Tab-separated table of C-alpha atoms and ligand atoms in Angstrom:
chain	number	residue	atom	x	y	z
A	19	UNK	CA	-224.531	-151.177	45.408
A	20	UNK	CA	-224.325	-152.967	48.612
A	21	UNK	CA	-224.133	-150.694	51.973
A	22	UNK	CA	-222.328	-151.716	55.064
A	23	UNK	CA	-225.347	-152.576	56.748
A	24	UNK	CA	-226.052	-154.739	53.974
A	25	UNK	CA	-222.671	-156.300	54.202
A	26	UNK	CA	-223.207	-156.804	58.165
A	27	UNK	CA	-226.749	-158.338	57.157
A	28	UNK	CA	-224.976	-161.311	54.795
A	29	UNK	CA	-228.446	-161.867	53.360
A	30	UNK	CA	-228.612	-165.330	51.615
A	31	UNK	CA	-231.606	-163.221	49.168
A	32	UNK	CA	-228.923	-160.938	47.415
A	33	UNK	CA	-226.736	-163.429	47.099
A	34	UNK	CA	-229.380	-165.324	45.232
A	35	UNK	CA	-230.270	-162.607	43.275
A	36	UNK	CA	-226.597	-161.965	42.379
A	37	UNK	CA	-226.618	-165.773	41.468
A	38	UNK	CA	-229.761	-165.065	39.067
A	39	UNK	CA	-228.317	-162.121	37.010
A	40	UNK	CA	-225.593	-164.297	36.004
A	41	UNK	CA	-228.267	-166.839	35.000
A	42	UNK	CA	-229.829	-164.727	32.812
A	43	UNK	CA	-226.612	-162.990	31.422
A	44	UNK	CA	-224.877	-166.154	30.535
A	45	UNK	CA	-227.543	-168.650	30.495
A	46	UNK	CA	-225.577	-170.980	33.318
A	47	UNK	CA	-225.536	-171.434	36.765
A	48	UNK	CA	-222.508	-169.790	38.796
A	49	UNK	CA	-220.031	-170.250	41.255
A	50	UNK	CA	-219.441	-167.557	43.368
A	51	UNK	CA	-216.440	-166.005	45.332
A	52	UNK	CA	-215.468	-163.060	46.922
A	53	UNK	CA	-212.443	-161.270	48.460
A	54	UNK	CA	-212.888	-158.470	50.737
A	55	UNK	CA	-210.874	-154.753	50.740
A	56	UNK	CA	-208.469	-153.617	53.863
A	57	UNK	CA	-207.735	-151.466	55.904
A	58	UNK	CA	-204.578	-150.674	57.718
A	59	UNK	CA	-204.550	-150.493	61.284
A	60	UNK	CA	-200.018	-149.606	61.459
A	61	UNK	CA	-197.504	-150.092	59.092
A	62	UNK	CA	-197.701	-147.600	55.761
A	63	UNK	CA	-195.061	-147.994	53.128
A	64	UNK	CA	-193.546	-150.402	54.956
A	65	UNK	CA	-194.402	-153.199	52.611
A	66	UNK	CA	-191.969	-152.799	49.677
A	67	UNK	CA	-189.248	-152.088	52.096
A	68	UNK	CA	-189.648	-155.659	53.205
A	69	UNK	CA	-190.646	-154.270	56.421
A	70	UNK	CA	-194.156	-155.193	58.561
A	71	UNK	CA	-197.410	-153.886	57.985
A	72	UNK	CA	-200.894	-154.808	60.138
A	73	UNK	CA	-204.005	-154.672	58.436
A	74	UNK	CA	-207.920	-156.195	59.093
A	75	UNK	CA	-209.697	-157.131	56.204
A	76	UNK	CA	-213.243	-155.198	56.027
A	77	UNK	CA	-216.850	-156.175	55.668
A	78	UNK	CA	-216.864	-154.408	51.912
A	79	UNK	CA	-216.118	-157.450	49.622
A	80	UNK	CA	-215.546	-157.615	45.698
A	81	UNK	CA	-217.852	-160.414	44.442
A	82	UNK	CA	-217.490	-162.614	41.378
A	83	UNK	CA	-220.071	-165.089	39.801
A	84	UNK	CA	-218.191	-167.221	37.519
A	85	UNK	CA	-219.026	-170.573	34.849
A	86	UNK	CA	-216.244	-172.326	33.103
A	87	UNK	CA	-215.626	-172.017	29.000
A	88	UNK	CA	-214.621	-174.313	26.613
A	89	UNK	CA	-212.131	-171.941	24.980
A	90	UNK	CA	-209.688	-169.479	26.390
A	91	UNK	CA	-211.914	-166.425	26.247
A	92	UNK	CA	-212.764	-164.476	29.605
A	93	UNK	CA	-215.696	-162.268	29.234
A	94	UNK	CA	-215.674	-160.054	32.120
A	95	UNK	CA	-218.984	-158.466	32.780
A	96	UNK	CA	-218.886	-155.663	34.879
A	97	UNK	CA	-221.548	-154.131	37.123
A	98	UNK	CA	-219.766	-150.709	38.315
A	99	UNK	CA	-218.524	-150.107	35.512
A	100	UNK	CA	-221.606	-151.383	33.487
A	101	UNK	CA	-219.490	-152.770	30.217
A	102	UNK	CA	-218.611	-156.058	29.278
A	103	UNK	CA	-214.961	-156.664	27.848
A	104	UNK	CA	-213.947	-159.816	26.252
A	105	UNK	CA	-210.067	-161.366	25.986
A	106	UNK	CA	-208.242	-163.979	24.617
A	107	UNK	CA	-205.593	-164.933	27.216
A	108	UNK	CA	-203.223	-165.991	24.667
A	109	UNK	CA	-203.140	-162.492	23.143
A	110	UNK	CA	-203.848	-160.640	25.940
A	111	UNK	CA	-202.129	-157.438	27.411
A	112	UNK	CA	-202.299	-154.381	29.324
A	113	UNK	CA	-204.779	-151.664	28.134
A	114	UNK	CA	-204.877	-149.188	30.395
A	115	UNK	CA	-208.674	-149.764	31.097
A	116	UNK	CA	-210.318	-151.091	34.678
A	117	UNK	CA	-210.435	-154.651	33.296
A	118	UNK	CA	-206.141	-155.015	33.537
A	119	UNK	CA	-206.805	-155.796	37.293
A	120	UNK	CA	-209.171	-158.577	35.999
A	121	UNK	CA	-207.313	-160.288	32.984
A	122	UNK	CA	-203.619	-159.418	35.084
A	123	UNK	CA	-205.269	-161.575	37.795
A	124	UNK	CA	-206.053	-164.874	35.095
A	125	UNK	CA	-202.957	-164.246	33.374
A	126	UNK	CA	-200.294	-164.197	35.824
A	127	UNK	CA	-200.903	-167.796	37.392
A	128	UNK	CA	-201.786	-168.676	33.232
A	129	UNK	CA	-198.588	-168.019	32.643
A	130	UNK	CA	-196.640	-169.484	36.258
A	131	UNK	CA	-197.844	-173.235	35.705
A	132	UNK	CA	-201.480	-172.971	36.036
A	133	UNK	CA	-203.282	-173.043	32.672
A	134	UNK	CA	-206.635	-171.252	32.719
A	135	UNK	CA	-210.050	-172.719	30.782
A	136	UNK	CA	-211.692	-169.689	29.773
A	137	UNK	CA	-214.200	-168.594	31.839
A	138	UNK	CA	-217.214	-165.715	31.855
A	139	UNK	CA	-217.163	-163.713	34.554
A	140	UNK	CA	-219.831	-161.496	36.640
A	141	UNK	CA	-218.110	-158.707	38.962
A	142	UNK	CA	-219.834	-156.601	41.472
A	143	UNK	CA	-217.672	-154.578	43.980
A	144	UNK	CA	-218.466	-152.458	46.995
A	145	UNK	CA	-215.678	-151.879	48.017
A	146	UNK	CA	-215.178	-147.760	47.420
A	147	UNK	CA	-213.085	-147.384	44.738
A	148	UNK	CA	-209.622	-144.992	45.413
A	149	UNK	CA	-210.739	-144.302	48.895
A	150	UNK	CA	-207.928	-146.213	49.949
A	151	UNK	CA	-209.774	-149.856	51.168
A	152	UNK	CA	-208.150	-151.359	48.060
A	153	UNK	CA	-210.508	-152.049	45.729
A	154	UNK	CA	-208.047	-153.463	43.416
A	155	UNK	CA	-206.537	-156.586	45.552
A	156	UNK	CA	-210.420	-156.938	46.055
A	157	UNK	CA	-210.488	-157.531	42.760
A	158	UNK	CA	-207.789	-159.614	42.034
A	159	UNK	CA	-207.912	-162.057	44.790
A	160	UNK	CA	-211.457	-162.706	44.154
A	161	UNK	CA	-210.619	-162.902	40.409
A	162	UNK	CA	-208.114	-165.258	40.575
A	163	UNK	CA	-209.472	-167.287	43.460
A	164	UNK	CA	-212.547	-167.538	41.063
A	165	UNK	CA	-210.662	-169.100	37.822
A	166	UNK	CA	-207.967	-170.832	39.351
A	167	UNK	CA	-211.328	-172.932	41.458
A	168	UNK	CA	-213.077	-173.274	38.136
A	169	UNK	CA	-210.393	-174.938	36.296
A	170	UNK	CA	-209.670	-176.952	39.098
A	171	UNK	CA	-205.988	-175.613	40.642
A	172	UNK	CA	-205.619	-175.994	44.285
A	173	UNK	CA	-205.163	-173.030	45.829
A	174	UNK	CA	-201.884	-172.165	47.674
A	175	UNK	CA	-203.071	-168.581	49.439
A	176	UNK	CA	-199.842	-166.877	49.819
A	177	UNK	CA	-199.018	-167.684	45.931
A	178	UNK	CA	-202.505	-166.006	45.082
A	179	UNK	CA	-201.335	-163.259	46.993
A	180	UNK	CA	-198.145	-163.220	45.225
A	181	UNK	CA	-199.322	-163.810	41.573
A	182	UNK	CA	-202.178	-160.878	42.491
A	183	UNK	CA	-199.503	-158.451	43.607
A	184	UNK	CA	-197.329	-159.220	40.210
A	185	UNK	CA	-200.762	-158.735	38.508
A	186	UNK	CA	-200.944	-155.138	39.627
A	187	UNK	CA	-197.606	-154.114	39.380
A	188	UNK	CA	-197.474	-155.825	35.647
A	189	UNK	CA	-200.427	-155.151	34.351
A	190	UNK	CA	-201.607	-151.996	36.564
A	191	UNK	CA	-198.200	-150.425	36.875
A	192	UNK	CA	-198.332	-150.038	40.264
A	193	UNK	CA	-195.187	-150.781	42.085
A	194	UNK	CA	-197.281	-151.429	45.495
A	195	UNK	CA	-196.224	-153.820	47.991
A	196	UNK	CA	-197.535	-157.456	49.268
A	197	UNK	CA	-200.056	-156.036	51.953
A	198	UNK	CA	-203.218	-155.614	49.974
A	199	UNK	CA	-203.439	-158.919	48.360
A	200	UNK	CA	-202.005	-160.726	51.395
A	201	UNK	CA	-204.630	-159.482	53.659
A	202	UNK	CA	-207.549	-160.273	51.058
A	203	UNK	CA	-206.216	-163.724	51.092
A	204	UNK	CA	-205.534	-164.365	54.635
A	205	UNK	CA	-208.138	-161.940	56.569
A	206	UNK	CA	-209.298	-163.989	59.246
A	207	UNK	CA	-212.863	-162.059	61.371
A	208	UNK	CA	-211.894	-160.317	64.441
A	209	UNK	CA	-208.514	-159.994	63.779
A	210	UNK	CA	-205.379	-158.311	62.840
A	211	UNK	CA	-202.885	-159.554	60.753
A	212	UNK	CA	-199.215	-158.524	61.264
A	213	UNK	CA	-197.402	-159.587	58.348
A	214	UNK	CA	-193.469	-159.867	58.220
A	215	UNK	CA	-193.428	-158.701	54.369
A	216	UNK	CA	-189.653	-160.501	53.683
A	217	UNK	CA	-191.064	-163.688	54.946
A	218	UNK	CA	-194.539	-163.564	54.601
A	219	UNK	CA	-194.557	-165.262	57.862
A	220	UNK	CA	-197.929	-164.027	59.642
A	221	UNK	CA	-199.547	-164.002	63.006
A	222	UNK	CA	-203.444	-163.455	63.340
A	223	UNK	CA	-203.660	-160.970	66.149
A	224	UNK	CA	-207.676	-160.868	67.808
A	225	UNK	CA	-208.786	-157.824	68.091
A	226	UNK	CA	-209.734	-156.627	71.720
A	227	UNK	CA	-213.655	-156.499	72.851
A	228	UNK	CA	-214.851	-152.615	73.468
A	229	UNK	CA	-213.159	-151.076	70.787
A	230	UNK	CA	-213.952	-150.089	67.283
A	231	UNK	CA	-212.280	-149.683	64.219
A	232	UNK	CA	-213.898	-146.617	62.354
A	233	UNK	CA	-212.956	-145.608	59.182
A	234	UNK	CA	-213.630	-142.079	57.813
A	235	UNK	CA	-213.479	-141.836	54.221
A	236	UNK	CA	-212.563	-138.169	53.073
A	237	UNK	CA	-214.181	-138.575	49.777
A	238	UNK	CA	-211.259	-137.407	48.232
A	239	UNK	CA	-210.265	-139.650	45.729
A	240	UNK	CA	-207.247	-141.050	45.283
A	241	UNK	CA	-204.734	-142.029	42.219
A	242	UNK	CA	-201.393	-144.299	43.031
A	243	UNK	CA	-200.766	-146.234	39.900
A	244	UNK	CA	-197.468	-144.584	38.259
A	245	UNK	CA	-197.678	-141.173	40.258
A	246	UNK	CA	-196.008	-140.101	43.889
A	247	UNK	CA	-196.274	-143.471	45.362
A	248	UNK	CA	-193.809	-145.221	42.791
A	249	UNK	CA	-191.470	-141.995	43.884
A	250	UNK	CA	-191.953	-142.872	47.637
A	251	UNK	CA	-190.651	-146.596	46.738
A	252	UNK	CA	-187.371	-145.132	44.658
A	253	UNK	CA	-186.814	-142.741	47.276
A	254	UNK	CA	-186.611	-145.691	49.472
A	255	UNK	CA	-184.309	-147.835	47.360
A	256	UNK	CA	-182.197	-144.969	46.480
A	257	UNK	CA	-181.315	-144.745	50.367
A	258	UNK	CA	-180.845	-148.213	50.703
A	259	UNK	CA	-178.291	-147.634	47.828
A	260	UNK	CA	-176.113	-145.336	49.675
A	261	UNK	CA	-176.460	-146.955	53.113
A	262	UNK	CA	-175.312	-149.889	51.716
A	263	UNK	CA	-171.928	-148.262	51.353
A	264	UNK	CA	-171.461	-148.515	55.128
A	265	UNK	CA	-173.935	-151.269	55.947
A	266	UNK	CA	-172.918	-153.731	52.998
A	267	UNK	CA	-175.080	-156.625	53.126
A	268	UNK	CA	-178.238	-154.294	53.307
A	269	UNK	CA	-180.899	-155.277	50.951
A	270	UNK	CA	-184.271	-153.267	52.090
A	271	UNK	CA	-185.047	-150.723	54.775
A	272	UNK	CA	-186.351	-153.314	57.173
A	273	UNK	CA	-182.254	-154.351	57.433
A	274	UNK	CA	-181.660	-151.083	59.026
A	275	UNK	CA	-182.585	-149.734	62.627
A	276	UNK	CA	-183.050	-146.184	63.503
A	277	UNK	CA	-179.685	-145.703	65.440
A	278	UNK	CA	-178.314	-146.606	61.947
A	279	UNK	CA	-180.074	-144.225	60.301
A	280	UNK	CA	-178.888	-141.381	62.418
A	281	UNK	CA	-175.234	-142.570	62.297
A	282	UNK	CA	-175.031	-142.614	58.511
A	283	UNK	CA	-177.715	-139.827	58.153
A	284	UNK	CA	-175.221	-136.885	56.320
A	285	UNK	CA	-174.982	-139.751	53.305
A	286	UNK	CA	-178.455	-138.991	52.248
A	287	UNK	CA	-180.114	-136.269	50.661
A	288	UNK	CA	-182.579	-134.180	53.330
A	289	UNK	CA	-185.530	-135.578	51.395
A	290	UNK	CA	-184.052	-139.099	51.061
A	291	UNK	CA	-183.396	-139.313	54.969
A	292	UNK	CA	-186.654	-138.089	55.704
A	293	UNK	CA	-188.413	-140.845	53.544
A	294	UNK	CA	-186.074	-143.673	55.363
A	295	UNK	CA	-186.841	-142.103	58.667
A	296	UNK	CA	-190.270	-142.800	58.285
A	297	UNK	CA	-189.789	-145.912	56.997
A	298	UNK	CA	-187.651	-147.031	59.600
A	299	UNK	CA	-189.574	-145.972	62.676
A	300	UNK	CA	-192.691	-147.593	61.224
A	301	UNK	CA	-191.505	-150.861	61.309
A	302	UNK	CA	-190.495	-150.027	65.172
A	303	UNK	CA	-193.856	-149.024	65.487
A	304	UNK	CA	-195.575	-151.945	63.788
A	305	UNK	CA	-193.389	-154.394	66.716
A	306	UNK	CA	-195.066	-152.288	69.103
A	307	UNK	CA	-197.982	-152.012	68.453
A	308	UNK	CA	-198.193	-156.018	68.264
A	309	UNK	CA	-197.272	-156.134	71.628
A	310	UNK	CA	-199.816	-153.704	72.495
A	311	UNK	CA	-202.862	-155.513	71.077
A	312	UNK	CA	-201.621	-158.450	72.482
A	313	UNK	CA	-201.691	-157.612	76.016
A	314	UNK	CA	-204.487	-155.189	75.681
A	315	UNK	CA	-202.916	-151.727	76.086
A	316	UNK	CA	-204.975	-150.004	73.606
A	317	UNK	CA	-204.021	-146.888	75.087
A	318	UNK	CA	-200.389	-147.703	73.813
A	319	UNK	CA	-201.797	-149.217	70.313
A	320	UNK	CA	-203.355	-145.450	69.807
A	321	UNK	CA	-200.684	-143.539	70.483
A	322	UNK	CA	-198.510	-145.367	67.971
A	323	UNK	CA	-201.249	-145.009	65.367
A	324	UNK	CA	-201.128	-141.063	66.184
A	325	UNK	CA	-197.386	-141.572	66.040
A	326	UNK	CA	-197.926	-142.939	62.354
A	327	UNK	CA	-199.955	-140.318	61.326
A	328	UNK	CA	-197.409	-137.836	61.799
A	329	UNK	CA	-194.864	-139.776	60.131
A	330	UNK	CA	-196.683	-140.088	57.032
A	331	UNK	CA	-197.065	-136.309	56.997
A	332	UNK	CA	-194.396	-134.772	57.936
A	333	UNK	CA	-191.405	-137.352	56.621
A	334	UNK	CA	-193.335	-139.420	53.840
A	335	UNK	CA	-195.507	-136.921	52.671
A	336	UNK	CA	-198.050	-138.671	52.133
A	337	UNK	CA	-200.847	-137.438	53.753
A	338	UNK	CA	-203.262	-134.200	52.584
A	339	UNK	CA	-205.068	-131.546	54.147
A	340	UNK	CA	-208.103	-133.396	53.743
A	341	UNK	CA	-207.212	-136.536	55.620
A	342	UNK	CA	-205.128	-134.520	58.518
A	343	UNK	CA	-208.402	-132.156	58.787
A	344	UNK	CA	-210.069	-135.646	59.317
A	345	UNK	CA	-207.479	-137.014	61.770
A	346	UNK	CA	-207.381	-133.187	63.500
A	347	UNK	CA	-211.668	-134.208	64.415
A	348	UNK	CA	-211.117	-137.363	65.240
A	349	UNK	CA	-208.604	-136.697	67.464
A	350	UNK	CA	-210.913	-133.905	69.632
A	351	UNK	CA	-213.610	-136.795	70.121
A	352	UNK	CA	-214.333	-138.532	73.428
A	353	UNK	CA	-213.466	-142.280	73.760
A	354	UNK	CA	-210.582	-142.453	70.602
A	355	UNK	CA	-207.808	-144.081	71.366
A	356	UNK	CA	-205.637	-142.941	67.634
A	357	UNK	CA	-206.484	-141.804	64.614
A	358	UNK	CA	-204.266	-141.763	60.909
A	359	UNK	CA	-204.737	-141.728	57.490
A	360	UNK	CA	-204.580	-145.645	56.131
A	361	UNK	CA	-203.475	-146.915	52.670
A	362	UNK	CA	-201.269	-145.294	50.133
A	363	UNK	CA	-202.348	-141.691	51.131
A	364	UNK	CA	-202.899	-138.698	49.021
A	365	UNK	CA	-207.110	-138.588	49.681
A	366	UNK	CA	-208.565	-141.863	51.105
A	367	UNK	CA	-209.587	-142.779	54.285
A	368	UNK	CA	-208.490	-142.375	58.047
A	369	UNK	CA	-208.818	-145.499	60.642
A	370	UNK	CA	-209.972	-144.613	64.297
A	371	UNK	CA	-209.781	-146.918	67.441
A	372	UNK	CA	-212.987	-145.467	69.341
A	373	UNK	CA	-214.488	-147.010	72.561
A	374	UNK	CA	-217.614	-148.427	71.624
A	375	UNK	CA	-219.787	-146.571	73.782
A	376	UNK	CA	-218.426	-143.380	72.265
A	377	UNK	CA	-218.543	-144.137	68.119
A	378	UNK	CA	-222.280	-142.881	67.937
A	379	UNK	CA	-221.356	-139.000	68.972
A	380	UNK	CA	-217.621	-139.602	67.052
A	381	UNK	CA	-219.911	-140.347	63.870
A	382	UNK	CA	-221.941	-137.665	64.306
A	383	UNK	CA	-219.707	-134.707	65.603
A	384	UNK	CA	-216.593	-135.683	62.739
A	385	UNK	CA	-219.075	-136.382	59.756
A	386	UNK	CA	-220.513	-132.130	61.284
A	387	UNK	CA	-217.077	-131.357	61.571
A	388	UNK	CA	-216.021	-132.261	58.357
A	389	UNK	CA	-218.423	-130.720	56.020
A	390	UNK	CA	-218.430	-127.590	58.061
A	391	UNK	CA	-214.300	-127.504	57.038
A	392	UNK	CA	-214.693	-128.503	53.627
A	393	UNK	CA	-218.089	-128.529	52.421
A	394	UNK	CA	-218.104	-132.244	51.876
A	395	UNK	CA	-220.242	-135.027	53.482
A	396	UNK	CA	-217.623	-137.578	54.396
A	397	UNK	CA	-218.692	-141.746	54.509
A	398	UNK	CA	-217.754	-143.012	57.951
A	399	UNK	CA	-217.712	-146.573	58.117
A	400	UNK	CA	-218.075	-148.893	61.759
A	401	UNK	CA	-216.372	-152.323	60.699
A	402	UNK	CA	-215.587	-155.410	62.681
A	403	UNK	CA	-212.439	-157.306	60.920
A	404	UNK	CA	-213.834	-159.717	57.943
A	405	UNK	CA	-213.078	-163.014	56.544
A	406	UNK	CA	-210.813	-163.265	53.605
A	407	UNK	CA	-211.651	-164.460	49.972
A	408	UNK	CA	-213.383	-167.680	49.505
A	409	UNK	CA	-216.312	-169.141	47.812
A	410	UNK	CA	-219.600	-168.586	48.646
A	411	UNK	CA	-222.275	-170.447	46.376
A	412	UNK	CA	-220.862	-173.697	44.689
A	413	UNK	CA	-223.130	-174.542	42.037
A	414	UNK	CA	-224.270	-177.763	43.690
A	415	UNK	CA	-224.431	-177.103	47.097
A	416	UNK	CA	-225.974	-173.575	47.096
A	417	UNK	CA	-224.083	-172.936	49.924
A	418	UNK	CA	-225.050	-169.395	51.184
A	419	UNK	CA	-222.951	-165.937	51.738
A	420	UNK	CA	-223.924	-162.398	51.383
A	421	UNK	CA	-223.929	-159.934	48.394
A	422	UNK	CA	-226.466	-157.672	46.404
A	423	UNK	CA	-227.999	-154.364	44.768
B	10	LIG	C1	-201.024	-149.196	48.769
B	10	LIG	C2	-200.190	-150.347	48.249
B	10	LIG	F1	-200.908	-151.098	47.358
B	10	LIG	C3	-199.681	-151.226	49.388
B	10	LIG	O1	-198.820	-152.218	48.874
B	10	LIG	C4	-198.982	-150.388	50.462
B	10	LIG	O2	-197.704	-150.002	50.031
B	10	LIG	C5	-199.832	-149.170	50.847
B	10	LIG	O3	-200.266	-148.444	49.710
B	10	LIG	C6	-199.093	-148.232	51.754
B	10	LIG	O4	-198.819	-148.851	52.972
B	10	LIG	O5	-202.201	-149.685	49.364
């Protein structure tokens, strides 16, 4: 597995070695791509209410080495998960095993206009898996990236992001938003991206010098496919339902402001109107914090990601005791600026703004902190925002990129 100083280090050698595994698995030379995991600086369940959402894409990357077929077989080798599985896409469907995100991801645009050659396929990831960096839109992207190259489709990068989301929610069963698969597509290094999820319109925002993004993984794993998230996104659209009574036109929560909200607030179920509350002042805070990256009030940026945090907990319920024990640390250090959980919730990881001179002693004292409180040695991660998927090593060109074991 690759470390984050390996990822930083982008040796050409691992990438070469990656390159030579495939060689001797499938007796061909590869091309290689890779699409890289998230993490979300403001904007949490905001996606699938059409609302805005800001993520960075991180240094961890999924990688896949990948020769064309003559038939319409993928054989997906996997080195996680160690096991090879092997599909026909014309009978192919969900089955409930790690390889849907892989065959979802070929089928999708197989099935939308772009037909597929077969194709074998190599897959390393190190991106951590359930701690909330998605792993799985690391997957897909870089999946689909990889056959849709090999049998020649241009590539149209918010309709990979599109056909990757469908691929989850199809074959996954994961009702989850656009942000995951948008960001592995569109990641740009040293920057945010605030994404207007009706639109898909996008502006890449740079990240200011002297901070860093930290991410504290709780080691508590997570599970979103078919559980409490899916209820989070009826919840939402069973609000939008009865708002729509008295703001007819309505179509998501992103239509509706928080004055709204509290106008129409005894039509809705305690629970309900604590959902769209969150919801709704999330997107507020998502506008804000835009402006506060962009003229360099960090100060301002933090206190909306606090501002998040307590959202998520205390309206969405997302959160644990885990990740606010996490957040609680962070938030004694010197030098941080915010500090909330990121992703779907429910385990996973925080995401800290910390001063640069200050994210040696914040390593140190929250990693103490945290196995003092629970008796577990948490992963703390410093990452600069990453590139998004693309291709590494053509076959002909060798052109180097990073990966290895
Ligand atoms: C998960 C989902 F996949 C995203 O679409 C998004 O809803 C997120 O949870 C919460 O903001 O990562």
């Amino acid at each position: 597995m690759f470390t984050i100083e390996d990822v930083h280090s982008s040796s050409a050698a691992s990438l070469a070695d990656f390159e030579k595994r495939f060689r001797s698995r499938f007796g061909t030379a590869p091309r290689i791509f890779r699409a890289p995991g998230r993490v979300n600086l403001i904007g949490e369940h905001t996606d699938y209410n059409d609302g805005f959402v800001m993520p960075a894409a991180v240094q961890f990357s999924c990688w896949v080495a990948a020769s064309p077929r003559d038939d319409r077989k993928l054989v997906v080798d996997s080195e996680n998960m160690q096991q090879t599985v092997t599909v026909d896409m014309d009978n192919a469907r969900p089955s409930g095993q790690w390889s849907d995100y892989v065959v979802g991801a070929a089928l999708i645009p197989d099935r939308n206009g772009k037909r597929l050659n077969g194709a074998n396929l190599l897959i390393q990831s190190d991106v951590p898996i359930g701690a909330g960096l998605s792993s799985s839109a690391a997957i897909e992207v870089s999946v689909a990236l990889a056959v849709l190259s090999l049998s020649g489709h241009s590539i149209d990068r918010k309709q990979l992001a599109l056909w990757c989301q469908r691929a989850e929610n199809e074959f996954a069963g994961m009702r989850c938003g656009i942000m995951d698969q948008f960001i592995a597509s569109h990641g740009r290094s040293n920057h945010a991206l605030k994404l207007d999820c009706r639109s898909l319109d996008y502006e890449l925002l740079p990240m200011q010098a002297g901070v860093e993004i930290v991410i504290c993984n709780t080691m508590v794993k997570h599970k979103l496919a078919g559980g409490e998230y899916n209820i989070r996104r009826a919840q939402c659209e069973d609000g939008v339902r009865k708002l729509a009574s008295v703001l007819p036109g309505i179509t998501a929560l992103r239509d509706v402001s928080s004055e709204q909200l509290e106008r129409y607030r005894e039509l809705l179920d305690a629970v309900t109107y604590r959902r769209c509350r969150h919801v709704v002042t999330e997107d507020e805070r998502v506008q804000h914090a835009a402006s506060a990256l962009k003229s360099g009030d960090l100060a301002l940026f933090g206190r909306l990601m606090n501002e998040s945090h307590e959202s998520l907990r205390q309206d969405f319920e997302v959160s644990c005791t885990e990740l606010d024990k996490m957040v609680e640390l962070a938030r004694a250090q010197k030098g941080v600026l915010g500090a909330r959980m990121t992703g779907g919730g429910f385990g996973g990881c925080t995401v800290n703004l910390v001063q640069n001179e200050d994210v040696r002693a914040f390593r140190e004292n929250v990693a103490k902190g945290y196995r003092e409180a629970t008796g577990t040695i948490p992963e703390i991660y410093v990452c600069k925002a990453s590139q998004g998927a693309e291709e590494v090593m053509r076959e002909s060109t060798k052109e180097a990129g990073s990966p290895s074991q």
